[in-house]
Coordinates of C-alpha atoms in Angstrom, one line a residue:
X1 CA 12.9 34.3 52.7
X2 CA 12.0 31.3 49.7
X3 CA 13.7 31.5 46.7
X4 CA 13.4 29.5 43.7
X5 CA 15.9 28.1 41.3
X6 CA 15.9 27.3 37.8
X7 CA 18.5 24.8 36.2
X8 CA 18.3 23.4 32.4
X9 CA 18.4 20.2 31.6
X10 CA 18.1 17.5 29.6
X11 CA 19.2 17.1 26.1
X12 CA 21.2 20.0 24.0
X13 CA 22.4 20.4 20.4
X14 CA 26.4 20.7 21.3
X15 CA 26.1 16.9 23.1
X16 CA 22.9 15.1 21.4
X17 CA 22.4 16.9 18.2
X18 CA 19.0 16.3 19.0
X19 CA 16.4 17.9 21.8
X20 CA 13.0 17.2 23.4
X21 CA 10.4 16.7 21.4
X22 CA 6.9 18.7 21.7
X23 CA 3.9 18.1 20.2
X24 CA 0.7 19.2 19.0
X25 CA -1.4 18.5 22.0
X26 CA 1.5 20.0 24.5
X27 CA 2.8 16.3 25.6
X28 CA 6.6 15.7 25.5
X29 CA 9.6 13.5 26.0
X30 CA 11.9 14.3 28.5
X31 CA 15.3 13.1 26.0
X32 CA 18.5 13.4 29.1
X33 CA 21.6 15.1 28.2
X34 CA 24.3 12.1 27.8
X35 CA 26.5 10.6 30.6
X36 CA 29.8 12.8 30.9
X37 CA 32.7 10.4 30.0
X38 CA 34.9 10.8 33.2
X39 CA 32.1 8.7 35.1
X40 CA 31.1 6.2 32.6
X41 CA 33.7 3.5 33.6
X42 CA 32.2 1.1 31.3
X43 CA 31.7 2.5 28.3
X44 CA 29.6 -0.9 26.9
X45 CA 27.2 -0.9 29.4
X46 CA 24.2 -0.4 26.5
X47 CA 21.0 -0.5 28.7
X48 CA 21.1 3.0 29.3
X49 CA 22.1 4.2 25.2
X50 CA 19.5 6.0 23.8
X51 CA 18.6 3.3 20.9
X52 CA 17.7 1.1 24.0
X53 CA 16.0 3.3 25.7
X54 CA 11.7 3.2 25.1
X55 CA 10.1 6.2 24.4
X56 CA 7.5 7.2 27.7
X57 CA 4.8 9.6 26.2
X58 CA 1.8 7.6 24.7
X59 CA 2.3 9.0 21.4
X60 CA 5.3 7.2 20.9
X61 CA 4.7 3.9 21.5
X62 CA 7.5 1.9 20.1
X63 CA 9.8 4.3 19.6
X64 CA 13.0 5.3 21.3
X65 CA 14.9 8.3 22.4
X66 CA 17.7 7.7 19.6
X67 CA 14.6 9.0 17.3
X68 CA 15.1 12.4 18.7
X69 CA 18.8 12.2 18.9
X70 CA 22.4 10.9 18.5
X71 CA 23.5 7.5 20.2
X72 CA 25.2 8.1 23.3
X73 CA 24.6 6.8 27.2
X74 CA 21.7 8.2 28.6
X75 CA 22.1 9.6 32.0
X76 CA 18.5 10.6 33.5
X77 CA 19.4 13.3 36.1
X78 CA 17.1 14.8 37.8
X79 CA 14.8 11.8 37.4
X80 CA 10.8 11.9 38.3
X81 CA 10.4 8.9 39.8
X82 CA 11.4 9.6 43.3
X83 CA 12.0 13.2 42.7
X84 CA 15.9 12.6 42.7
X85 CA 19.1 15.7 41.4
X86 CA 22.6 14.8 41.4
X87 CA 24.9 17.7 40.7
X88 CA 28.9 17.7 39.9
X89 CA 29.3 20.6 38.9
X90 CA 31.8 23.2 40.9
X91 CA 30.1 26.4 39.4
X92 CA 26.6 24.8 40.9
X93 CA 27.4 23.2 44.3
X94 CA 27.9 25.9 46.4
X95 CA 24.3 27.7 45.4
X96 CA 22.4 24.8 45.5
X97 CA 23.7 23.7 49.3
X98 CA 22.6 27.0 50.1
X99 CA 18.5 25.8 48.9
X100 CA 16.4 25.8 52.8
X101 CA 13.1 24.3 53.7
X102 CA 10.4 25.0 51.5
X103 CA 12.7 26.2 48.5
X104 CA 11.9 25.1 44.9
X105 CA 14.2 24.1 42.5
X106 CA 12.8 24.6 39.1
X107 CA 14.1 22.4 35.6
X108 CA 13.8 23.9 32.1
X109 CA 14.4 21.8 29.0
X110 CA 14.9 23.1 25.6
X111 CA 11.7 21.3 23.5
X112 CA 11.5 21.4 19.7
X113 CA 8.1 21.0 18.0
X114 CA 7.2 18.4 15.5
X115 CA 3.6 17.7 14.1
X116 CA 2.1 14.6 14.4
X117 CA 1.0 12.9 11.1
X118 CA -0.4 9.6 10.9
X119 CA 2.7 8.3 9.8
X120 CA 5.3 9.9 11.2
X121 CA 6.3 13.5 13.0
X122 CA 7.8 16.4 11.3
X123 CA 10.2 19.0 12.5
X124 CA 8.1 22.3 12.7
X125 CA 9.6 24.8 14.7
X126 CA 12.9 26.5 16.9
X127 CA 13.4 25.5 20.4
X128 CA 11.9 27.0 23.4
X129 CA 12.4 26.9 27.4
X130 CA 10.1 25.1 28.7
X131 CA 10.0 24.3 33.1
X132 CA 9.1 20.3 32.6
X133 CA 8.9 19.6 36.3
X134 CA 10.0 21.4 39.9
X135 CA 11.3 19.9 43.0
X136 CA 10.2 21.4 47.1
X137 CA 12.6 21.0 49.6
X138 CA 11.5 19.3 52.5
X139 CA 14.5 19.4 55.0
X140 CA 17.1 21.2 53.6
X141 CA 19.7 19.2 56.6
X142 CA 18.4 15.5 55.7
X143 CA 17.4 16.0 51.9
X144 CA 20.7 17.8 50.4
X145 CA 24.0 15.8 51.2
X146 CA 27.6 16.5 49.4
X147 CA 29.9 13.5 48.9
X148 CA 33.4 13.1 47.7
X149 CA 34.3 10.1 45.4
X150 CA 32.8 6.9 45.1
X151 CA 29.5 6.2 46.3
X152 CA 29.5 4.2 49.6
X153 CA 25.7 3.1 50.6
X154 CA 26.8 3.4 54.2
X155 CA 27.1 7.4 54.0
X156 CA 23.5 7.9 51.9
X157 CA 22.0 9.1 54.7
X158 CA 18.1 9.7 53.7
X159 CA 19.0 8.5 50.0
X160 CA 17.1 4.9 48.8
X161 CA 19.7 2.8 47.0
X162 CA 17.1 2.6 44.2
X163 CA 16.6 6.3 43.6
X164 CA 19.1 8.8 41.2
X165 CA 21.5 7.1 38.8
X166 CA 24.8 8.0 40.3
X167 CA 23.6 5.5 43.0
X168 CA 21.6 2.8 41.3
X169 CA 24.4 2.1 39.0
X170 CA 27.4 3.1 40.6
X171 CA 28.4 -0.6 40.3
X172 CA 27.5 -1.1 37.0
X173 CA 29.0 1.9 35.0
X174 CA 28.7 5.3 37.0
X175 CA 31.5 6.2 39.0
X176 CA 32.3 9.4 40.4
X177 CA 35.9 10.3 40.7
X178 CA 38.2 10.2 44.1
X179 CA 38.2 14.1 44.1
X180 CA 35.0 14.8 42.4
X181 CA 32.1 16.5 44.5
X182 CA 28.5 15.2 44.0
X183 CA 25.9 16.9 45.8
X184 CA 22.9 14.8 46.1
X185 CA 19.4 16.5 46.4
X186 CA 15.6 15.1 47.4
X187 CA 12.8 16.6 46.6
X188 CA 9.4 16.0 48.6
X189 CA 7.9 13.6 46.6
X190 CA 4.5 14.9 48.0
X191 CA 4.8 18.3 46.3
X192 CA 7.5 18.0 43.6
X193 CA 5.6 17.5 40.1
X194 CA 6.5 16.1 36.5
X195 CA 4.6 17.9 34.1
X196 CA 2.6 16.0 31.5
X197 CA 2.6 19.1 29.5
X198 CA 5.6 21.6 30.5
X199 CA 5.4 25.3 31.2
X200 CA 7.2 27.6 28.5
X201 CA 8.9 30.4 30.0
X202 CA 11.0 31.5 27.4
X203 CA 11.7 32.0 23.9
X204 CA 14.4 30.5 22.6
X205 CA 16.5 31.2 25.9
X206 CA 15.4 34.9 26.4
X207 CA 13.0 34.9 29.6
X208 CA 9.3 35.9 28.6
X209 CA 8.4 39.4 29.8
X210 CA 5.4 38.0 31.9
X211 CA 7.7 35.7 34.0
X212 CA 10.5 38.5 34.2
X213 CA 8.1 40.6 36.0
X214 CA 6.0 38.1 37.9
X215 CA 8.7 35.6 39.1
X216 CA 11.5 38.7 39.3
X217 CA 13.8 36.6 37.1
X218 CA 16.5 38.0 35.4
X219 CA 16.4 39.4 32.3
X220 CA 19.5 37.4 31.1
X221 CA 19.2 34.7 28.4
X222 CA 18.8 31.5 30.4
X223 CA 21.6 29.2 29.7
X224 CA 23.4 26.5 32.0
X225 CA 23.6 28.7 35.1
X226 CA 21.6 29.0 37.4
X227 CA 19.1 31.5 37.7
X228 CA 17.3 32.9 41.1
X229 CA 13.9 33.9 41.0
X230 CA 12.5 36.1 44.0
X231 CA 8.9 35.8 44.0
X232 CA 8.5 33.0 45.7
X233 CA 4.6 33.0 46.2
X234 CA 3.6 33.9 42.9
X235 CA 6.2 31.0 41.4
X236 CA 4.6 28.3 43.6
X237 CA 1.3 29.5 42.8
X238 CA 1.9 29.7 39.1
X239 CA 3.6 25.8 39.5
X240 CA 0.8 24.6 41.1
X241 CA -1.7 25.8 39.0
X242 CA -0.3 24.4 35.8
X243 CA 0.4 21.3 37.7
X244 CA -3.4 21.0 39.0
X245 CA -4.5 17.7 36.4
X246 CA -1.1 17.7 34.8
X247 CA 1.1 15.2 36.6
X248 CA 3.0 12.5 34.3
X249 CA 2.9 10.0 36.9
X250 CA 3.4 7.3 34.6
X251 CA 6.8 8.3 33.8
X252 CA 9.5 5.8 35.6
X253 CA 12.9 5.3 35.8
X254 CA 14.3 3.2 32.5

């Protein structure tokens, strides 16, 4: 039986200071959280800091992330580009190598609303969970691969060199370490969606009582676990019917 997965990401309050910004007409940046220190080998390496990093959603032409939060290296993870996750964490390894064919894997940000003036944007509201974009598993056995270590090309398997960060710069300043696990994960880039305007599901991190009961998600405050949802039919159908007309497929890689 399907099952789908929700993980949060992107920018927090402990790390950034900051979050993702929402607006007024339900556009939003996706802000990543920062790279962890143990793989940032090269700590000067500015082209990914936030100050240098443009702003993607038409409203903010000009700007950059470091508007929404504190400096740090940017580490855009999952990425929307080629559909793309790469996951270090111990606690999360072993559930997501369980995800099969067909599975979804689901990622919640926490947004904060500002109001657009014509000169600048205003704080106006608490953060929400919002999903800002969903992976499908293809083929579980080609599109999910664990490694140890550093990255060597030779062992990517069905991975492009010019896909997630921990390979595209593994030269320049990622680096995993000798006994570190990173599990690597594809989505089909056919049916995985970036939403232009993200789906809240939550309010501040307690699940919404409609998607409690429709997706059978726990009732538990949504926080950096992650959370299994049951009903698989009525989560893809819900996905796709927000994502009907709502794809950001200008969004690249920086």
């Amino acid at each position: 039986m399907n099952c789908a997965l929700i993980l949060k990401v992107g920018a927090n309050l402990k790390d950034n200071q900051g979050l993702s910004p929402i607006f007024n007409d339900g556009t939003y940046e996706y802000i990543p959280s920062p790279l962890e220190k143990e793989f940032n080998k090269n700590k000067k390496h500015n082209h990914k800091h936030y100050s240098k990093l443009n702003c993607q959603n038409a409203l903010l032409h000009g700007m950059h992330l470091s508007s929404f939060v504190d400096e740090g290296t940017a580490h855009f993870d999952p990425e929307f580009y080629s559909f793309t996750y790469g996951e270090t964490r111990k606690t999360h390894i072993p559930r997501l190598k369980e995800l099969n064919d067909d599975d979804l894997l689901l990622f919640c940000a926490s947004l904060q609303l500002y109001e657009t003036t014509e000169e600048s944007f205003l704080l106006n509201g608490s953060p929400h969970l919002y999903i800002i974009g969903y992976f499908v598993i293809e083929n579980a056995m080609q599109d999910i691969l664990e490694l140890k270590g550093p990255i060597e090309e030779e062992k990517l398997g069905n991975f492009k060199t010019s896909c997630n960060e921990h390979i595209i710069y593994k030269d320049q300043h990622i680096v995993t370490p000798e006994k570190k696990s990173l599990l690597l994960i594809q989505g089909d880039i056919h049916r995985s969606v970036f939403f232009k305007k993200p789906l809240r599901i939550a309010e501040d991190c307690s699940p919404l009582p409609k998607f409690v009961k429709d997706w059978k998600m726990p009732k538990t405050k949504l926080n950096d676990s992650i959370r299994v949802c049951l009903n698989y039919s009525q989560i893809l159908n819900d996905l796709e019917k927000h994502g009907k007309n709502n794809h950001w497929t200008e969004w690249s890689i920086p």
